[in-house]
Coordinates of C-alpha atoms in Angstrom, one line a residue:
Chain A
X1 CA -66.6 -34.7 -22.4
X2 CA -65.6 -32.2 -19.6
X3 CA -69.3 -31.0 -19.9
X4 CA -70.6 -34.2 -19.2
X5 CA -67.8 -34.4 -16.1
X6 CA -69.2 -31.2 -14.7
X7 CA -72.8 -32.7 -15.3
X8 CA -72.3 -36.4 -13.7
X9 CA -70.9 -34.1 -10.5
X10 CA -73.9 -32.0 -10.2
X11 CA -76.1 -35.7 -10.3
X12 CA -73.9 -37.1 -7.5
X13 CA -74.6 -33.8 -5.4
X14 CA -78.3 -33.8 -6.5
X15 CA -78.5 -37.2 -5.0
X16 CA -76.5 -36.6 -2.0
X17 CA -78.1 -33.4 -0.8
X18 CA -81.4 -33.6 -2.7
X19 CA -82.9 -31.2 -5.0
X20 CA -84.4 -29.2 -2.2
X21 CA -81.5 -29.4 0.5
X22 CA -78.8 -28.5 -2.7
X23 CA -79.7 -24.9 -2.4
X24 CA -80.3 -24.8 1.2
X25 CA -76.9 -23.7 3.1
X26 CA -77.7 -24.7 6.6
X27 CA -78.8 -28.5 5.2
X28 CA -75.6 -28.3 2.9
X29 CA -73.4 -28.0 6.1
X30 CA -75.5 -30.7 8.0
X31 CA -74.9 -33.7 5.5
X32 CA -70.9 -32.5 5.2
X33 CA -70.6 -32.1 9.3
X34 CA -72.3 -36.2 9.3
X35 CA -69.5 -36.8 6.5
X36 CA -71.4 -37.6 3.8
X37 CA -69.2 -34.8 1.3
X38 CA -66.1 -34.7 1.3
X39 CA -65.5 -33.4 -2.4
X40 CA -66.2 -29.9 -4.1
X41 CA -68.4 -27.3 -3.0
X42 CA -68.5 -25.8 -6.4
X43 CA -72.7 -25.4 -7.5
X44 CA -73.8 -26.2 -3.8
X45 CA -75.9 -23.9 -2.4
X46 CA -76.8 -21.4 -5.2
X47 CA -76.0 -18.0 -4.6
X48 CA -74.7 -18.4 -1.1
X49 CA -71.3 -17.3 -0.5
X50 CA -68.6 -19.3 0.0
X51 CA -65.3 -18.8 1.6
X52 CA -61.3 -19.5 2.1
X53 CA -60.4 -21.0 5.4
X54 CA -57.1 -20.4 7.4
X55 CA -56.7 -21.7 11.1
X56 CA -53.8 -20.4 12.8
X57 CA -52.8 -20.7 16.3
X58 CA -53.1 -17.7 18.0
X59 CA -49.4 -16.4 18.4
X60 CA -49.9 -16.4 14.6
X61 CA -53.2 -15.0 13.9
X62 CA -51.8 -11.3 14.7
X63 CA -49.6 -11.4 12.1
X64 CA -52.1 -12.9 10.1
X65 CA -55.0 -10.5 10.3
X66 CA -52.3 -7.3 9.9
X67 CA -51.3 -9.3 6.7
X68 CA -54.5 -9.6 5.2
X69 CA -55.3 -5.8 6.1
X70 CA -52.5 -4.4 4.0
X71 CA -53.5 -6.8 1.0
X72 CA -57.1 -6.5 1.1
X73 CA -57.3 -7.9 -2.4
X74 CA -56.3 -11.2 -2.6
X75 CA -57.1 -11.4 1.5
X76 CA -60.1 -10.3 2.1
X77 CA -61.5 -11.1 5.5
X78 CA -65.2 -12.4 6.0
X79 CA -64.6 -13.3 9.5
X80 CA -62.0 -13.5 12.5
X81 CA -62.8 -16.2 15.6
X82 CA -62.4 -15.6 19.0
X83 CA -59.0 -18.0 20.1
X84 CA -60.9 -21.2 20.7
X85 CA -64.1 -20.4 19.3
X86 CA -66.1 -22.8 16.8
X87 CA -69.0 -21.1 15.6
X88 CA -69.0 -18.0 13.5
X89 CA -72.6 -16.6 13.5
X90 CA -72.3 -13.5 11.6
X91 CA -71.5 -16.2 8.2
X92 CA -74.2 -18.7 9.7
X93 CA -76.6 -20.5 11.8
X94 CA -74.8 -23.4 13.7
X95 CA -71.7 -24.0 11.7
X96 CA -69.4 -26.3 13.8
X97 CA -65.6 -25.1 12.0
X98 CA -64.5 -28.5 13.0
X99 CA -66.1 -30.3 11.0
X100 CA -68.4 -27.9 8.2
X101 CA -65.9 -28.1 5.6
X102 CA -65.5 -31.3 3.3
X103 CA -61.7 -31.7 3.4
X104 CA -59.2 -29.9 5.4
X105 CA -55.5 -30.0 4.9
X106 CA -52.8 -30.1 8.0
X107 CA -49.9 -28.6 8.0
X108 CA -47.2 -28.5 9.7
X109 CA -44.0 -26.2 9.8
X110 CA -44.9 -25.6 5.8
X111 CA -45.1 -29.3 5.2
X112 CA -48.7 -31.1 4.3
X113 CA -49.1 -33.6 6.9
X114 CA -52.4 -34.7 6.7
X115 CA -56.4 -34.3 4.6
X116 CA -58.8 -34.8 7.1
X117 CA -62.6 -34.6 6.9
X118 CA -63.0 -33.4 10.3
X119 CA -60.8 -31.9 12.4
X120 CA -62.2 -31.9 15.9
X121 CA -59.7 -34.1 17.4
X122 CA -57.3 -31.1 16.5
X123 CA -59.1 -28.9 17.8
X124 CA -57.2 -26.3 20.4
X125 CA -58.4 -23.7 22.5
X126 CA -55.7 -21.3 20.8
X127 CA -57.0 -22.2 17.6
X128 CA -58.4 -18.6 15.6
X129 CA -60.3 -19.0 12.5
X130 CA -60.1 -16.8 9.4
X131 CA -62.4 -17.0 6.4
X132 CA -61.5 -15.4 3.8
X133 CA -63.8 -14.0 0.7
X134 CA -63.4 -16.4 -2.7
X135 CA -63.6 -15.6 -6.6
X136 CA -67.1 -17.9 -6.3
X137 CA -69.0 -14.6 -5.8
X138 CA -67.8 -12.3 -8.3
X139 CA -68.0 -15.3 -10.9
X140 CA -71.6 -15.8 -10.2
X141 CA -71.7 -11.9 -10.4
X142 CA -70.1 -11.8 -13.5
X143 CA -72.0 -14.2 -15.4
X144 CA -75.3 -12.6 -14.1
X145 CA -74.2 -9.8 -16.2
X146 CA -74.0 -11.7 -19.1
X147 CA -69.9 -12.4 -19.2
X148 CA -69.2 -15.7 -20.1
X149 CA -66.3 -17.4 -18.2
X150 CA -64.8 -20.3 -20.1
X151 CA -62.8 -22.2 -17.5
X152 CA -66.8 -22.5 -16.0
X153 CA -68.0 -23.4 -19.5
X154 CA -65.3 -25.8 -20.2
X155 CA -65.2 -27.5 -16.2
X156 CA -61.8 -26.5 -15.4
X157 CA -60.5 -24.4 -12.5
X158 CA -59.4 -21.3 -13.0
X159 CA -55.6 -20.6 -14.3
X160 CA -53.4 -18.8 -11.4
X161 CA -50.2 -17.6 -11.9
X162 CA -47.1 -16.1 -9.7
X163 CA -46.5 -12.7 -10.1
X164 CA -43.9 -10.2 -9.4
X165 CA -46.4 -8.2 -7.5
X166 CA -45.1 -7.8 -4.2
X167 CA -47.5 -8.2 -0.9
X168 CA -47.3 -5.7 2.1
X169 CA -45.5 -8.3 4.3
X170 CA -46.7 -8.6 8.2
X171 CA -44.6 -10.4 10.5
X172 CA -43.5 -13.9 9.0
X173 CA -46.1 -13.6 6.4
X174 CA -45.5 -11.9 3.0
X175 CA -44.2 -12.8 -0.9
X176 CA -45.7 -12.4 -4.2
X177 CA -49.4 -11.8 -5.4
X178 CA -50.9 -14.8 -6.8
X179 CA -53.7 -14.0 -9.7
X180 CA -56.5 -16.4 -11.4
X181 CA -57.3 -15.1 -15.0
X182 CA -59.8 -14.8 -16.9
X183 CA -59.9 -13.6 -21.1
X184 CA -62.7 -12.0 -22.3
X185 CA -63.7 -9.2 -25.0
X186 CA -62.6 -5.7 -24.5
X187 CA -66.3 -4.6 -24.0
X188 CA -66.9 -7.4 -21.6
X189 CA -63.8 -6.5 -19.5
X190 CA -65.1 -3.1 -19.2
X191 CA -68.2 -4.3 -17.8
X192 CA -66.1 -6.8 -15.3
X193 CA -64.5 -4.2 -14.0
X194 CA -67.7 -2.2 -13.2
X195 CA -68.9 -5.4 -11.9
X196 CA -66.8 -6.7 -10.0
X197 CA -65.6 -3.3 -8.3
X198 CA -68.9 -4.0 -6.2
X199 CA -67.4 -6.8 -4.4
X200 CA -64.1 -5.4 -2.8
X201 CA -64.7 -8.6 -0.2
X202 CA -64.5 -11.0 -2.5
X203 CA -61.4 -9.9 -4.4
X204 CA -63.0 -6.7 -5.9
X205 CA -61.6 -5.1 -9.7
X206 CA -58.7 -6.8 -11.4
X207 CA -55.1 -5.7 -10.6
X208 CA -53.8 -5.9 -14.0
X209 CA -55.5 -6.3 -17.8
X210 CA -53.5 -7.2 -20.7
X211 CA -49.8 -7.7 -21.2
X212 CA -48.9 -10.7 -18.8
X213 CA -45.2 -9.9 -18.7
X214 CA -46.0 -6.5 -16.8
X215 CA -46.8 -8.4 -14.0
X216 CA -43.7 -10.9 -14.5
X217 CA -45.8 -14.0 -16.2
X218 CA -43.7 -15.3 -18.4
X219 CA -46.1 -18.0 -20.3
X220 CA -49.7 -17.4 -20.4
X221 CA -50.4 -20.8 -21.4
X222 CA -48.3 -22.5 -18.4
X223 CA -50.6 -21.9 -15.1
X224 CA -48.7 -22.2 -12.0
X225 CA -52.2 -23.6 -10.2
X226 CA -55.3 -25.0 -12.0
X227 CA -56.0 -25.4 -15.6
X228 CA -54.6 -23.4 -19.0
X229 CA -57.7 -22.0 -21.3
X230 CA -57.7 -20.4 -24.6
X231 CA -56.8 -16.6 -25.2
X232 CA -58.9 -15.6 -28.4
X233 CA -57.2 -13.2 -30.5
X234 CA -59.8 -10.3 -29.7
X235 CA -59.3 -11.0 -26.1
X236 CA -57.4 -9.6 -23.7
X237 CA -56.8 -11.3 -20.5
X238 CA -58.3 -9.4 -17.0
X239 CA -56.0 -10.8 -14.0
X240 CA -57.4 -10.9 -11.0
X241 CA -55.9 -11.2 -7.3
X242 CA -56.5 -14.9 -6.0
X243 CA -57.2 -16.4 -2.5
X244 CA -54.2 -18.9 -3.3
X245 CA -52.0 -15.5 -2.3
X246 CA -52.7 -16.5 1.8
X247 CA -51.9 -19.7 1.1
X248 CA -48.7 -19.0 -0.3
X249 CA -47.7 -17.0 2.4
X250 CA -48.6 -19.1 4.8
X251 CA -46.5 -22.2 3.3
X252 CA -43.6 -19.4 3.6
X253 CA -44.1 -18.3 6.6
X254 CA -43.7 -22.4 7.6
X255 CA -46.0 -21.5 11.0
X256 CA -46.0 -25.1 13.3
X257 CA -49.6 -25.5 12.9
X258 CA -52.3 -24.5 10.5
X259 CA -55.2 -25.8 8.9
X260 CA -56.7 -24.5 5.5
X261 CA -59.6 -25.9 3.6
X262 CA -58.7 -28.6 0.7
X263 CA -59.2 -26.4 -3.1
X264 CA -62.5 -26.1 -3.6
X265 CA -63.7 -27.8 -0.6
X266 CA -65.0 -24.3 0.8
X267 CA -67.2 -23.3 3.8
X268 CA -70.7 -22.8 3.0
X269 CA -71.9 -19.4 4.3
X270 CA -75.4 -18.3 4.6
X271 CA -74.4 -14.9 3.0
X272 CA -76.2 -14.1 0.2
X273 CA -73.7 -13.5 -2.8
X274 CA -75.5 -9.7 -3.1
X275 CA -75.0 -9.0 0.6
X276 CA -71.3 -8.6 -0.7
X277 CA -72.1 -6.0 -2.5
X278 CA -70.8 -2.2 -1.7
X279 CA -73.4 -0.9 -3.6
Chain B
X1 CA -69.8 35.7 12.1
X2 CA -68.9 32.2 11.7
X3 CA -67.6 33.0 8.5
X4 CA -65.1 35.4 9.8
X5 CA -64.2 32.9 12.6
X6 CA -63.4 30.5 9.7
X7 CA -61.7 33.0 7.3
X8 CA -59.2 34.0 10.9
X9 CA -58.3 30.2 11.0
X10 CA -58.0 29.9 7.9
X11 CA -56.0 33.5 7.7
X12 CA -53.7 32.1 10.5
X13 CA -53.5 28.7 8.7
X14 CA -51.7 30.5 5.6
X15 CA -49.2 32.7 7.6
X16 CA -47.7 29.7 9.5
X17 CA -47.4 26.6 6.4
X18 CA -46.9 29.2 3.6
X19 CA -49.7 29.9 0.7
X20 CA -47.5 27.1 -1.3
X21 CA -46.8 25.2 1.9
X22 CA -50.6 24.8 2.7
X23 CA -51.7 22.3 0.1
X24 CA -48.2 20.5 0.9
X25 CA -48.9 17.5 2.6
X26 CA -44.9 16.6 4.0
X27 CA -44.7 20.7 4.5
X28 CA -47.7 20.4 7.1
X29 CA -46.4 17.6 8.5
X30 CA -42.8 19.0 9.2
X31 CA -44.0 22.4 10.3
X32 CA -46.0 20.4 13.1
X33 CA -43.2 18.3 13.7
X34 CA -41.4 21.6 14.9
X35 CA -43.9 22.9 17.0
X36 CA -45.1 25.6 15.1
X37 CA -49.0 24.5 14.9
X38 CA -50.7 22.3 17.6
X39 CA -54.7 23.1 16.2
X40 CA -57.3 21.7 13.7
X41 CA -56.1 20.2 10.6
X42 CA -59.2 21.0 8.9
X43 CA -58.1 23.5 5.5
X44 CA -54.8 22.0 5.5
X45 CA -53.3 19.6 2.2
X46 CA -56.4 20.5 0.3
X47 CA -57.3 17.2 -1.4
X48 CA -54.9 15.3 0.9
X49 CA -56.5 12.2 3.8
X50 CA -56.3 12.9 7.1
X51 CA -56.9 10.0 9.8
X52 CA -57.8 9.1 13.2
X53 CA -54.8 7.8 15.3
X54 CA -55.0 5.1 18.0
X55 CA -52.4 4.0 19.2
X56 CA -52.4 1.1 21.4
X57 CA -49.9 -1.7 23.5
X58 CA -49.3 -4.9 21.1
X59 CA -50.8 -6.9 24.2
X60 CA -54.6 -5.0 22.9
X61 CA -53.9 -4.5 19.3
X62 CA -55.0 -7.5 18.1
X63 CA -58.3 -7.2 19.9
X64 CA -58.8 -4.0 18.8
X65 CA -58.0 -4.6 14.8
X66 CA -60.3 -7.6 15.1
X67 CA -63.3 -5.0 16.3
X68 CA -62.0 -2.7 13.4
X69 CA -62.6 -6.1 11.0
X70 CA -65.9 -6.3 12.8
X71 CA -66.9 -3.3 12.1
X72 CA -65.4 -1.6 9.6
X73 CA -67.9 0.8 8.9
X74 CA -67.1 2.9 12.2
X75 CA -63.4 1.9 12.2
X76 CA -62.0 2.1 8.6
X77 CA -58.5 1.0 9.1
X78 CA -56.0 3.1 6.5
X79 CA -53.4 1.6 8.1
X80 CA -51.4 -0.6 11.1
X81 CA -48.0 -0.2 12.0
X82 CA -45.1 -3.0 13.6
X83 CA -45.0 -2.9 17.1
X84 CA -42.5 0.1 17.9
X85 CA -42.4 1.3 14.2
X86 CA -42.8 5.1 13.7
X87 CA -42.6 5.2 10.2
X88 CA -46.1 4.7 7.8
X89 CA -44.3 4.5 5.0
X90 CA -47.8 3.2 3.0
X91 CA -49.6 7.1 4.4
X92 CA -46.9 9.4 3.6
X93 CA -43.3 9.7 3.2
X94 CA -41.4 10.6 6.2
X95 CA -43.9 10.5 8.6
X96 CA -42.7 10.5 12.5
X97 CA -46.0 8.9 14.5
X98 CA -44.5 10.8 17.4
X99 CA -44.5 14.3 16.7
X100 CA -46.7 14.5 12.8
X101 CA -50.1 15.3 15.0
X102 CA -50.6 18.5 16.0
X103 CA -52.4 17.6 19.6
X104 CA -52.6 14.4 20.9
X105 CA -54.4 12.6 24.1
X106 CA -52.9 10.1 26.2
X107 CA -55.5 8.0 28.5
X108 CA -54.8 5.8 31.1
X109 CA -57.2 3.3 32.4
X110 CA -60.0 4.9 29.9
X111 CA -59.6 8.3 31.3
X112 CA -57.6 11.3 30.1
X113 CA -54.3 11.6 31.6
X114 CA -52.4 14.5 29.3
X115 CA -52.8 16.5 26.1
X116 CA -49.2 16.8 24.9
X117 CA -48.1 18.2 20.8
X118 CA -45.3 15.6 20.9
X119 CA -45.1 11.7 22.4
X120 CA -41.2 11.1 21.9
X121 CA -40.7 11.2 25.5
X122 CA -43.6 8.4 25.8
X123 CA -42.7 5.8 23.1
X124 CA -42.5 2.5 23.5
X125 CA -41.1 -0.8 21.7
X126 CA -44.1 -2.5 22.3
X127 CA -46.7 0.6 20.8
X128 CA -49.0 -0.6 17.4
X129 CA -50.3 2.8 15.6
X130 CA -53.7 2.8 13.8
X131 CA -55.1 5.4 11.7
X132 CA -58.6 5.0 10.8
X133 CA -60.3 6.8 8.0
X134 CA -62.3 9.9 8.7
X135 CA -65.1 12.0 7.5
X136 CA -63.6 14.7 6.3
X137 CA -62.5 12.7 2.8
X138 CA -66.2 12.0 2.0
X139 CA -67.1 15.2 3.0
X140 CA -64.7 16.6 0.2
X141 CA -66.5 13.9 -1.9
X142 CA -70.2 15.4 -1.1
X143 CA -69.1 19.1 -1.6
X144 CA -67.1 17.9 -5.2
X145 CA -70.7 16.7 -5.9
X146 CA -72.0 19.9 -5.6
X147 CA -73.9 18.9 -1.9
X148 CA -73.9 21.4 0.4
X149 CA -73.1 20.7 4.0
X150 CA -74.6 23.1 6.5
X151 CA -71.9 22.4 9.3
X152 CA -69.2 23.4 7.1
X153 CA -71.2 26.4 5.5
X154 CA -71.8 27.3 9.3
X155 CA -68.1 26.9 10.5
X156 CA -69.4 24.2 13.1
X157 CA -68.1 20.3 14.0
X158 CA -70.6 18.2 12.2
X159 CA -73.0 16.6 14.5
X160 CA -72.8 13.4 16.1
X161 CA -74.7 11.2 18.1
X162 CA -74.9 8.0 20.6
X163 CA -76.9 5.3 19.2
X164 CA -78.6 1.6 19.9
X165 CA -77.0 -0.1 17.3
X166 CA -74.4 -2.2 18.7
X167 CA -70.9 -3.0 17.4
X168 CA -69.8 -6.5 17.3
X169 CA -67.6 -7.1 20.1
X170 CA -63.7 -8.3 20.4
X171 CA -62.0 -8.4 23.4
X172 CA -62.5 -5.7 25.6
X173 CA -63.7 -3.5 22.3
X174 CA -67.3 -3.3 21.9
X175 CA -70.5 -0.7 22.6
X176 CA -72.6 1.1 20.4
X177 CA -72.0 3.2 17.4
X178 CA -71.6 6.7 17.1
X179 CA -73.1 8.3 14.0
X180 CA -72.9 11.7 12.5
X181 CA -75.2 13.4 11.1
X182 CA -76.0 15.7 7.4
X183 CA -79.3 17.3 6.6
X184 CA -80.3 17.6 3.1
X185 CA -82.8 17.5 0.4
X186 CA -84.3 14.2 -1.2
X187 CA -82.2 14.3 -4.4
X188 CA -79.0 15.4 -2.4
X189 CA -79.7 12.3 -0.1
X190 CA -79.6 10.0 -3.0
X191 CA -76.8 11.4 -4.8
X192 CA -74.6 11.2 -1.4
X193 CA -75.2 7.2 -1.1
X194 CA -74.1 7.1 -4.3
X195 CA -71.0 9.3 -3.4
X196 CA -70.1 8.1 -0.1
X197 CA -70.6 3.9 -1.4
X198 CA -67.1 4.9 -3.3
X199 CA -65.3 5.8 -0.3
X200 CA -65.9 2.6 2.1
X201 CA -62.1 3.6 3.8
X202 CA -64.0 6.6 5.6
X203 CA -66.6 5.1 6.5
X204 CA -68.8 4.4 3.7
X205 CA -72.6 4.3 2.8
X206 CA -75.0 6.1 5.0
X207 CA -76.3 3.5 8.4
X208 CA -79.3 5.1 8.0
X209 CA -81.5 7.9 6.8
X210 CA -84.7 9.9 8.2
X211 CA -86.4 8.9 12.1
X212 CA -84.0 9.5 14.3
X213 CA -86.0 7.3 16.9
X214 CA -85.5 4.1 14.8
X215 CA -82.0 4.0 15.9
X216 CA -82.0 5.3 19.6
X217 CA -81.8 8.9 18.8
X218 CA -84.6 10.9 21.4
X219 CA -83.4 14.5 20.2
X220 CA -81.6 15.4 17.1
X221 CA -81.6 18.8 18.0
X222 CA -79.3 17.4 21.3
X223 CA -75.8 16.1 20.1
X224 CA -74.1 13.9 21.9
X225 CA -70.6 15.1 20.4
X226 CA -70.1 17.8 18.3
X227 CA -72.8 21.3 17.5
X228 CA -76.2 21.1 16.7
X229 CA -77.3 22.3 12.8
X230 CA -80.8 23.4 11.9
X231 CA -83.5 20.3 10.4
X232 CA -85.3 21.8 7.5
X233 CA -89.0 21.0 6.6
X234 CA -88.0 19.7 2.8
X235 CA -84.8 17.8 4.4
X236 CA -84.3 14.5 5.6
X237 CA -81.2 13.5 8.5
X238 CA -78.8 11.5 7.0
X239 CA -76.7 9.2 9.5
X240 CA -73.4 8.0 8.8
X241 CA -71.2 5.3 11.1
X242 CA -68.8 8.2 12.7
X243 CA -64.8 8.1 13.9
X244 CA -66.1 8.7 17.4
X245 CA -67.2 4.4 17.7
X246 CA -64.1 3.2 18.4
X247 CA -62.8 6.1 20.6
X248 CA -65.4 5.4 22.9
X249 CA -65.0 1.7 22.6
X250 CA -61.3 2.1 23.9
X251 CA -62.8 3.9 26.6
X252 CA -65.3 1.3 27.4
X253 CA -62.2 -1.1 27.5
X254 CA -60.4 1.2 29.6
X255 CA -56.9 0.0 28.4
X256 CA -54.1 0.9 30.8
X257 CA -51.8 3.1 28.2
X258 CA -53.6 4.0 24.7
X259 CA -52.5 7.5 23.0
X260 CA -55.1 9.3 20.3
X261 CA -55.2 12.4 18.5
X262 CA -57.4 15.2 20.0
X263 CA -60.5 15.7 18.2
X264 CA -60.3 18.0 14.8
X265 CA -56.0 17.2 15.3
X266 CA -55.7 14.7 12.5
X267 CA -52.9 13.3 11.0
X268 CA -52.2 14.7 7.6
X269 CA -51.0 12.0 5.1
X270 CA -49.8 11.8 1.9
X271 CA -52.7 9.6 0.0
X272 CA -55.3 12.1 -2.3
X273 CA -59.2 11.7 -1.2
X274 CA -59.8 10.2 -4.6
X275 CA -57.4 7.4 -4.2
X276 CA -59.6 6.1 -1.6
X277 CA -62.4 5.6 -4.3
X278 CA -63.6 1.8 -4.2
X279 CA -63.9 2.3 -8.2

């Protein structure tokens, strides 16, 4: 069933972007910018990173930026705008941030005030952009090592939980670590945490393995974001710090204005997933 | 006769923190906090990081963490501070911005105003401290390896050079990189990318390795900063992105207040080299 779901999506976006444009990142961006996507970016563009987005006026973006630097983990930065600016060329040719990424969410003093597919009629010159690295690369990473990841297997998002791990608050901006895990074999966590080490800009090695109440998760099999999967008996679960972390502190910090990407309606990068890499 | 000069530092070094004190990194700290050394921090908390200090108005520390995010090779940020906060409570417990470097530099308008051993007198509310990662953590990193580096062996500062690869710009911030430069053997070369890829809070991977010319380089036996060391016939240069980049890109900017340490006057934190390992 949920195989076939994840299978009927892939036709839709086979026949959308075609089986040559699909993989292409620049021609993925085109046919969202003319509104022709406004759903998941999850298998577009194979092997291209993809990434968080946070606008934030730039009274904000300060804050912001010294708040992702002290938690580099579940903020790490891709790139920072110029106040104003809409391109960003060092993540790729011609994107347009107004209008690259299928859905964006509005908000307002905390509060979700609107889903937009474009947002060039609120566009400001004061307007900074962050993207932000998402777990998208180290999955692929993962599973080219042979790990198999069964929220991907069974077409669910990842489970995320609320921790008691405290981020290194800047300015309004702080609360708890948010974390997306992931149970696997004792050998395969081993190797996930050789693998994923590689990619500190894209969430780099778990924060915590094992015992869930360490890290002050009281239910494994109750998610606080995305969907609950199995924990095997010979498993242990490898937690992992999660891009939903920014968004929660932004929702706290209640700033007038921002604008972050819908879930899993990412900007398309021309990055190679391997550029990541540290080594 | 290097050596000696070495050992008398070194000699000197043990009379004033103590042969206990030395390797102490909140000892070192307090007995430069009284006055009683205003040299090199190089020999002192064995095993310890030291950082580059900028210290900057809040009206250009955004700009200049954005060129740090830009280009984080050069400018590996440890750490940013509140604006008016003395305290680093994340580098070392205790630690007093204001009088825990032995030597700093204050510039106005990009050039060099005063050298003074204590900034009490010149704080300010609106001041934002960075310390940047340095060199001398990966250097302990190389040596652990058993790579030996001739500047050290020699008792000379390692050297360093202007190059034509640019940073990417923020604000005022912007200009090209500064690299230094190791000699060594084939199979030293390869271990020490291996080595230094672990540390990418001081700077990192190697930018490059062998001509000098590819990257701007006319002389390497004429440093731009820093002493010249000896090229074998069996060695090959080995370039790394070097502490001095965003020194000179705040002079570049030519900010009207900006405070640093002097050169080889670090700050001594709490934080052991090997917690900086990426994995």
């Amino acid at each position: 069933m949920q195989g076939n779901t994840v299978d009927s999506v892939q036709d839709k976006a086979l026949a959308v972007f075609g089986a040559e444009g699909i993989n292409n990142p620049g021609h993925v961006r085109s046919v969202i910018r003319q509104g022709a996507w406004a759903s998941h970016t999850s298998g577009l563009a194979h092997g291209r990173v993809q990434g968080n987005l946070v606008i934030l006026p730039e009274v904000q973006a300060g804050d912001f930026l010294r708040f992702c630097q002290r938690n580099p983990k579940p903020c790490p930065v891709l790139a920072v705008s110029e106040p104003g600016q809409i391109t960003l060329p060092s993540l790729g040719q011609g994107i347009d941030i107004r209008s690259d990424v299928p859905q964006y969410r509005v908000w307002r003093h905390g509060e979700l005030a609107q889903e937009v597919t474009d947002i060039t009629d609120l566009w400001r010159a004061d307007l900074v952009t962050f993207v932000l690295g998402c777990s998208f690369s180290f999955e692929s990473a993962l599973q080219e090592a042979g790990i198999s990841l069964r929220h991907i297997n069974e077409g669910k998002n990842v489970a995320m939980y609320r921790t008691n791990i405290a981020t290194e608050p800047a300015g309004p901006f702080g609360g708890a670590m948010v974390v997306s895990m992931r149970p696997m074999p004792a050998a395969d966590v081993i190797r996930a945490v050789q693998v994923t080490s590689r990619f500190p800009n894209v969430h780099g090695a778990p924060v915590h393995i094992g015992d869930p109440a360490l890290i002050g998760i009281a239910d494994i099999g109750q998610p606080d974001y995305g969907d609950a999967v199995a924990l095997l008996p010979d498993e242990i679960p490898v937690f992992w710090a999660c891009g939903v972390t920014p968004q929660s502190a932004i929702l706290n910090a209640q700033p007038a204005f921002c604008i972050t990407h819908a879930p899993g309606c990412m900007l398309v990068t021309d990055l190679l997933n391997h550029q990541l890499a540290s080594f």
